């Protein structure tokens, strides 16, 4: 720079530097490395961000696109009615990883078996587990939805194509996160070095760093649960709800989409619960691509996630689409829920 050229003033320099802290750069910063592995993980996160951009764009105009909303008439492996947006978003995640050399397998809520990308498999040792459109029932009424993802390293050759190596505890995850499609599109992720949030700047077409090393408060006012299931729960969960009804300082918030409810609690503190019921003792949420990635994040943010009797990150699934009860959020609030379970277990 010559004498006559003046450096940008500090404010503008800071703003420029902040806007240049894209997701791919942030991953490399977190890993303190430019190695091949670091570049792969950085590229993988960029592909997830690309999927988020495609989905955000589709959601923002879905009401205007012929045939974008509504049901396909099919049912998925969960037995749930499939929405056209479920199919679209599931395919987006597959498409962004084709010809990438990064991800060999994708396991999705929307697919009975893992989907293989053979062109990637010899070199791509990552597996993406994802719920492409979490809370899709909110789509038709323009309420927030999300995508949840979990990243694992493939172990062994998976020669029989059954991906048995995925049936391991959540502590095997190498990264996890979600994309929240709300008033703004936010990507929250961790690769084991804290929880970080990025906001999509549509004018740049980039996710820009918004907050680093997010820590959940040890306690918060929010309890988030579908009280419509009250009489379906075990007695200790009913005891907990009776407690918060009778004590000051609690507020109920439930949006019907795990990603939005989780995001609120991550920032404000509190607890989200999806307990088992008499009909579904394992609860509704799927372990590998809903509960486990959220548990990975919450532990990185200083919170906890449990089934009520076992840390979510230690649960070993028997099948890809295994479900688990989920109690997740601030340490003190999760511990309070557990205290009611432990009290009943002692009886
Ligand atoms: P319910 C969405 O279908 C989902 O999987 C989660 O995102 C959400 O937390 C839960 O189910 C809502 O379930 O039974 O309260 O409608």
Coordinates of C-alpha atoms and ligand atoms in Angstrom, one line a residue:
X1 CA 0.0 0.0 0.0
X2 CA 1.5 3.4 -1.0
X3 CA 1.6 6.4 1.4
X4 CA -1.3 8.0 -0.5
X5 CA -3.6 5.0 0.0
X6 CA -5.3 5.1 3.3
X7 CA -6.4 1.8 5.1
X8 CA -10.1 1.4 5.6
X9 CA -11.1 3.0 8.8
X10 CA -11.4 0.4 11.6
X11 CA -15.2 0.2 11.6
X12 CA -15.4 -0.5 7.9
X13 CA -12.4 -2.8 8.2
X14 CA -14.2 -4.7 11.0
X15 CA -17.4 -4.9 9.0
X16 CA -15.5 -6.2 5.9
X17 CA -13.7 -8.8 8.0
X18 CA -16.9 -9.9 9.6
X19 CA -18.6 -10.3 6.2
X20 CA -15.6 -12.3 5.0
X21 CA -16.0 -14.7 7.9
X22 CA -17.9 -17.2 5.9
X23 CA -18.7 -20.7 7.1
X24 CA -15.9 -22.4 5.2
X25 CA -13.3 -19.9 6.5
X26 CA -14.7 -20.4 10.0
X27 CA -14.3 -24.1 9.9
X28 CA -10.7 -23.8 8.9
X29 CA -10.2 -21.3 11.7
X30 CA -11.8 -23.7 14.2
X31 CA -9.5 -26.5 13.1
X32 CA -6.4 -24.3 13.0
X33 CA -5.4 -26.2 9.9
X34 CA -5.4 -26.2 6.1
X35 CA -4.9 -29.9 5.9
X36 CA -6.8 -32.1 3.5
X37 CA -9.1 -33.3 6.3
X38 CA -9.7 -29.7 7.3
X39 CA -10.4 -28.7 3.8
X40 CA -12.8 -31.6 3.4
X41 CA -14.8 -30.7 6.5
X42 CA -14.9 -27.0 5.4
X43 CA -16.1 -28.0 2.0
X44 CA -18.7 -30.3 3.5
X45 CA -20.1 -27.5 5.6
X46 CA -20.2 -25.3 2.6
X47 CA -22.3 -27.9 0.8
X48 CA -24.7 -28.0 3.7
X49 CA -24.9 -24.2 3.5
X50 CA -25.7 -24.5 -0.2
X51 CA -28.5 -26.9 0.6
X52 CA -29.8 -24.3 3.1
X53 CA -29.8 -21.6 0.5
X54 CA -31.7 -23.7 -2.0
X55 CA -34.3 -24.6 0.7
X56 CA -34.6 -21.1 2.0
X57 CA -35.2 -19.8 -1.5
X58 CA -37.9 -22.5 -2.2
X59 CA -39.6 -21.9 1.2
X60 CA -39.7 -18.1 0.6
X61 CA -41.8 -18.4 -2.5
X62 CA -43.4 -21.9 -2.1
X63 CA -46.9 -20.4 -1.9
X64 CA -46.4 -18.9 -5.4
X65 CA -44.9 -22.0 -7.0
X66 CA -47.3 -24.4 -8.6
X67 CA -47.3 -27.8 -6.8
X68 CA -44.7 -26.9 -4.2
X69 CA -46.9 -27.4 -1.2
X70 CA -49.3 -30.0 0.0
X71 CA -49.0 -33.8 0.2
X72 CA -47.6 -36.3 -2.2
X73 CA -50.1 -39.0 -1.2
X74 CA -47.2 -41.3 -0.1
X75 CA -46.1 -42.3 3.4
X76 CA -42.5 -42.4 4.6
X77 CA -40.6 -45.0 6.6
X78 CA -42.0 -43.4 9.7
X79 CA -45.5 -43.9 8.4
X80 CA -46.0 -40.2 8.1
X81 CA -47.8 -38.5 5.2
X82 CA -45.1 -37.1 2.9
X83 CA -45.2 -33.5 1.9
X84 CA -44.0 -32.3 -1.5
X85 CA -41.5 -30.1 0.3
X86 CA -40.2 -33.1 2.2
X87 CA -39.3 -34.8 -1.1
X88 CA -37.8 -31.6 -2.5
X89 CA -35.6 -30.8 0.5
X90 CA -34.5 -34.5 0.8
X91 CA -33.3 -34.4 -2.8
X92 CA -31.5 -31.0 -2.3
X93 CA -29.2 -32.6 0.3
X94 CA -28.4 -35.5 -2.0
X95 CA -27.8 -33.2 -5.0
X96 CA -25.4 -30.9 -3.3
X97 CA -23.2 -33.8 -2.3
X98 CA -23.1 -35.6 -5.7
X99 CA -19.7 -35.4 -7.5
X100 CA -18.3 -33.8 -4.3
X101 CA -15.9 -36.6 -3.2
X102 CA -17.0 -35.8 0.3
X103 CA -20.0 -37.8 1.4
X104 CA -20.4 -41.5 0.6
X105 CA -23.7 -42.1 2.3
X106 CA -26.7 -40.1 3.3
X107 CA -29.2 -41.3 5.9
X108 CA -32.5 -39.4 6.0
X109 CA -35.8 -39.4 7.9
X110 CA -37.3 -39.5 4.4
X111 CA -35.5 -42.6 3.1
X112 CA -35.9 -46.2 4.4
X113 CA -32.3 -47.1 3.7
X114 CA -29.1 -45.0 3.4
X115 CA -28.5 -43.5 0.0
X116 CA -25.1 -44.1 -1.5
X117 CA -23.1 -41.8 -3.8
X118 CA -20.8 -44.4 -5.4
X119 CA -18.7 -41.7 -7.2
X120 CA -17.7 -40.4 -3.7
X121 CA -17.3 -43.6 -1.8
X122 CA -13.7 -44.5 -2.5
X123 CA -12.5 -41.2 -1.1
X124 CA -15.4 -39.6 0.8
X125 CA -15.4 -41.1 4.2
X126 CA -18.2 -38.9 5.7
X127 CA -21.8 -39.8 6.2
X128 CA -24.5 -37.2 6.5
X129 CA -27.5 -38.0 8.7
X130 CA -30.3 -35.5 8.3
X131 CA -33.9 -34.5 8.7
X132 CA -34.3 -32.4 5.6
X133 CA -37.4 -30.5 6.7
X134 CA -38.0 -30.7 10.4
X135 CA -41.5 -29.5 11.4
X136 CA -42.8 -29.8 7.9
X137 CA -46.4 -29.6 9.2
X138 CA -45.6 -25.8 9.7
X139 CA -44.8 -25.3 6.1
X140 CA -48.3 -24.9 4.8
X141 CA -49.1 -22.2 7.5
X142 CA -45.9 -20.3 6.9
X143 CA -44.4 -21.0 10.3
X144 CA -40.7 -21.8 11.0
X145 CA -39.2 -25.1 9.9
X146 CA -35.7 -26.4 9.9
X147 CA -33.1 -28.9 8.6
X148 CA -31.1 -30.9 11.1
X149 CA -27.8 -32.6 10.2
X150 CA -25.3 -34.9 11.9
X151 CA -21.8 -35.7 10.4
X152 CA -20.1 -39.0 11.1
X153 CA -17.0 -40.7 9.7
X154 CA -17.6 -44.0 8.0
X155 CA -16.0 -46.9 9.9
X156 CA -15.1 -50.0 7.8
X157 CA -16.1 -50.7 4.2
X158 CA -19.9 -51.2 4.7
X159 CA -19.6 -54.0 2.0
X160 CA -23.2 -55.2 2.7
X161 CA -24.7 -51.7 2.3
X162 CA -26.5 -51.8 5.6
X163 CA -24.4 -49.0 7.2
X164 CA -24.3 -50.9 10.5
X165 CA -21.4 -48.7 11.6
X166 CA -24.0 -45.9 12.0
X167 CA -25.6 -47.8 14.9
X168 CA -23.2 -46.2 17.5
X169 CA -23.6 -43.6 20.2
X170 CA -23.9 -39.9 19.5
X171 CA -20.4 -39.4 20.8
X172 CA -19.2 -40.7 17.5
X173 CA -20.5 -37.6 15.7
X174 CA -17.7 -35.3 14.3
X175 CA -20.1 -32.4 13.8
X176 CA -23.8 -31.4 13.9
X177 CA -26.1 -28.5 13.4
X178 CA -29.3 -27.2 12.0
X179 CA -30.6 -24.5 9.6
X180 CA -33.6 -22.5 10.9
X181 CA -35.8 -21.1 8.2
X182 CA -37.4 -18.2 10.1
X183 CA -37.6 -14.4 9.6
X184 CA -33.9 -14.9 8.7
X185 CA -32.2 -18.1 7.8
X186 CA -29.7 -19.1 10.5
X187 CA -27.2 -21.9 10.4
X188 CA -26.0 -23.1 13.8
X189 CA -23.2 -25.7 13.9
X190 CA -20.4 -27.3 15.9
X191 CA -17.5 -29.5 15.0
X192 CA -16.5 -29.9 18.7
X193 CA -15.0 -26.5 19.2
X194 CA -18.1 -24.6 20.5
X195 CA -21.4 -23.6 18.9
X196 CA -21.5 -20.9 16.3
X197 CA -24.3 -19.1 14.4
X198 CA -24.3 -17.8 10.9
X199 CA -27.0 -15.7 9.2
X200 CA -27.7 -15.9 5.5
X201 CA -27.1 -12.6 3.8
X202 CA -29.3 -12.9 0.7
X203 CA -27.6 -9.9 -0.9
X204 CA -24.3 -11.8 -0.7
X205 CA -25.7 -15.3 -0.9
X206 CA -23.4 -16.2 2.0
X207 CA -23.9 -17.3 5.6
X208 CA -22.1 -14.7 7.6
X209 CA -20.8 -15.2 11.1
X210 CA -23.2 -13.8 13.7
X211 CA -22.2 -15.3 17.0
X212 CA -19.4 -17.5 18.3
X213 CA -19.2 -19.9 21.2
X214 CA -22.8 -19.7 22.2
X215 CA -23.4 -20.9 25.8
X216 CA -26.9 -21.8 27.1
X217 CA -27.9 -20.2 30.4
X218 CA -27.9 -22.8 33.3
X219 CA -31.5 -22.0 33.8
X220 CA -34.3 -20.3 31.8
X221 CA -38.0 -19.6 32.0
X222 CA -39.1 -21.6 28.9
X223 CA -40.5 -25.1 29.0
X224 CA -41.4 -26.4 25.6
X225 CA -43.6 -29.5 25.3
X226 CA -46.9 -30.6 23.6
X227 CA -49.1 -30.6 26.7
X228 CA -51.8 -32.2 24.5
X229 CA -50.1 -35.5 25.3
X230 CA -50.2 -34.9 29.1
X231 CA -52.4 -37.9 29.9
X232 CA -50.2 -40.1 27.7
X233 CA -47.0 -39.5 29.8
X234 CA -45.5 -41.4 32.7
X235 CA -46.4 -39.8 36.1
X236 CA -43.0 -38.1 36.7
X237 CA -43.5 -35.9 33.6
X238 CA -46.9 -35.0 34.8
X239 CA -45.4 -34.2 38.1
X240 CA -42.9 -31.8 36.4
X241 CA -45.7 -30.0 34.5
X242 CA -47.8 -29.6 37.7
X243 CA -44.6 -28.1 39.3
X244 CA -44.1 -25.5 36.6
X245 CA -47.8 -24.7 36.5
X246 CA -47.7 -23.9 40.3
X247 CA -44.4 -22.0 40.4
X248 CA -43.7 -18.4 39.2
X249 CA -41.1 -17.8 36.5
X250 CA -42.0 -20.3 33.9
X251 CA -43.5 -19.7 30.5
X252 CA -44.7 -22.3 27.9
X253 CA -43.5 -22.0 24.3
X254 CA -44.1 -24.7 21.7
X255 CA -43.8 -24.2 18.0
X256 CA -44.3 -27.8 16.7
X257 CA -40.9 -27.8 15.1
X258 CA -37.9 -29.0 17.1
X259 CA -35.4 -26.7 15.5
X260 CA -37.3 -23.5 16.4
X261 CA -38.1 -24.6 19.9
X262 CA -34.5 -25.7 20.4
X263 CA -33.1 -22.4 19.0
X264 CA -35.2 -20.4 21.5
X265 CA -34.0 -22.4 24.4
X266 CA -30.4 -22.3 23.3
X267 CA -30.5 -18.5 23.5
X268 CA -33.0 -17.9 26.4
X269 CA -32.5 -21.1 28.5
X270 CA -35.1 -23.6 29.6
X271 CA -36.0 -27.1 28.5
X272 CA -37.6 -28.9 25.6
X273 CA -39.3 -32.2 26.2
X274 CA -40.7 -34.9 23.9
X275 CA -41.3 -37.7 26.4
X276 CA -42.4 -41.2 25.5
X277 CA -46.1 -42.0 25.7
X278 CA -48.1 -45.1 26.6
X279 CA -48.6 -45.7 22.8
X280 CA -45.0 -44.7 21.9
X281 CA -42.7 -45.3 25.0
X282 CA -39.7 -44.4 22.8
X283 CA -41.2 -41.1 22.0
X284 CA -41.6 -39.5 18.5
X285 CA -38.2 -38.0 17.7
X286 CA -35.6 -39.9 15.8
X287 CA -32.3 -40.5 17.6
X288 CA -29.7 -40.4 14.8
X289 CA -30.8 -37.3 13.0
X290 CA -32.9 -35.3 15.5
X291 CA -32.0 -36.0 19.2
X292 CA -28.3 -36.9 18.8
X293 CA -27.3 -33.8 16.7
X294 CA -29.2 -31.6 19.1
X295 CA -27.6 -33.3 22.0
X296 CA -24.1 -32.8 20.4
X297 CA -24.9 -29.1 20.1
X298 CA -26.3 -28.6 23.6
X299 CA -23.4 -30.3 25.3
X300 CA -21.0 -28.0 23.3
X301 CA -23.1 -25.1 24.6
X302 CA -22.9 -26.2 28.2
X303 CA -26.3 -27.8 28.5
X304 CA -27.6 -31.4 28.7
X305 CA -29.7 -33.9 26.8
X306 CA -31.2 -37.1 28.3
X307 CA -33.9 -39.7 27.7
X308 CA -34.8 -39.1 31.3
X309 CA -32.6 -42.0 32.5
X310 CA -29.6 -42.0 30.0
X311 CA -27.6 -39.2 28.3
X312 CA -28.7 -39.0 24.7
X313 CA -25.1 -39.0 23.5
X314 CA -24.6 -42.5 25.1
X315 CA -27.7 -44.1 23.6
X316 CA -26.9 -46.8 21.0
X317 CA -29.6 -47.3 18.4
X318 CA -30.7 -50.7 17.2
X319 CA -31.8 -49.4 13.9
X320 CA -31.2 -46.3 11.7
X321 CA -34.7 -44.8 12.4
X322 CA -34.7 -45.6 16.1
X323 CA -36.6 -43.1 18.3
X324 CA -35.8 -41.8 21.7
X325 CA -37.5 -39.7 24.4
X326 CA -35.8 -36.3 24.6
X327 CA -35.4 -33.9 27.5
X328 CA -32.9 -31.2 26.4
X329 CA -31.8 -27.7 27.4
X330 CA -30.3 -25.9 30.4
X331 CA -28.5 -28.0 33.0
X332 CA -30.6 -26.9 35.9
X333 CA -33.9 -27.4 34.1
X334 CA -33.0 -30.8 32.7
X335 CA -31.9 -31.8 36.2
X336 CA -35.3 -30.7 37.6
X337 CA -37.1 -32.9 35.2
X338 CA -34.9 -35.8 36.0
X339 CA -35.5 -35.3 39.8
X340 CA -39.2 -36.1 39.3
X341 CA -38.2 -39.3 37.4
X342 CA -35.7 -40.3 40.0
X343 CA -38.2 -39.7 42.8
X344 CA -40.8 -42.0 41.2
X345 CA -38.1 -44.6 40.4
X346 CA -37.2 -44.7 44.1
X347 CA -40.8 -45.5 45.1
Ligands
LIG1 P1 -46.1 -33.1 17.8 C1 -42.0 -32.4 13.7 O1 -42.9 -33.3 13.1 C2 -41.3 -33.1 14.8 O2 -40.6 -34.2 14.4 C3 -40.4 -32.1 15.6 O3 -39.9 -31.2 14.8 C4 -41.4 -31.5 16.6 O4 -40.7 -31.2 17.8 C5 -42.4 -32.7 16.9 O5 -42.4 -33.5 15.7 C6 -43.8 -32.2 17.1 O6 -44.6 -33.3 17.4 O7 -46.6 -34.4 18.2 O8 -46.1 -32.1 19.1 O9 -46.9 -32.4 16.7

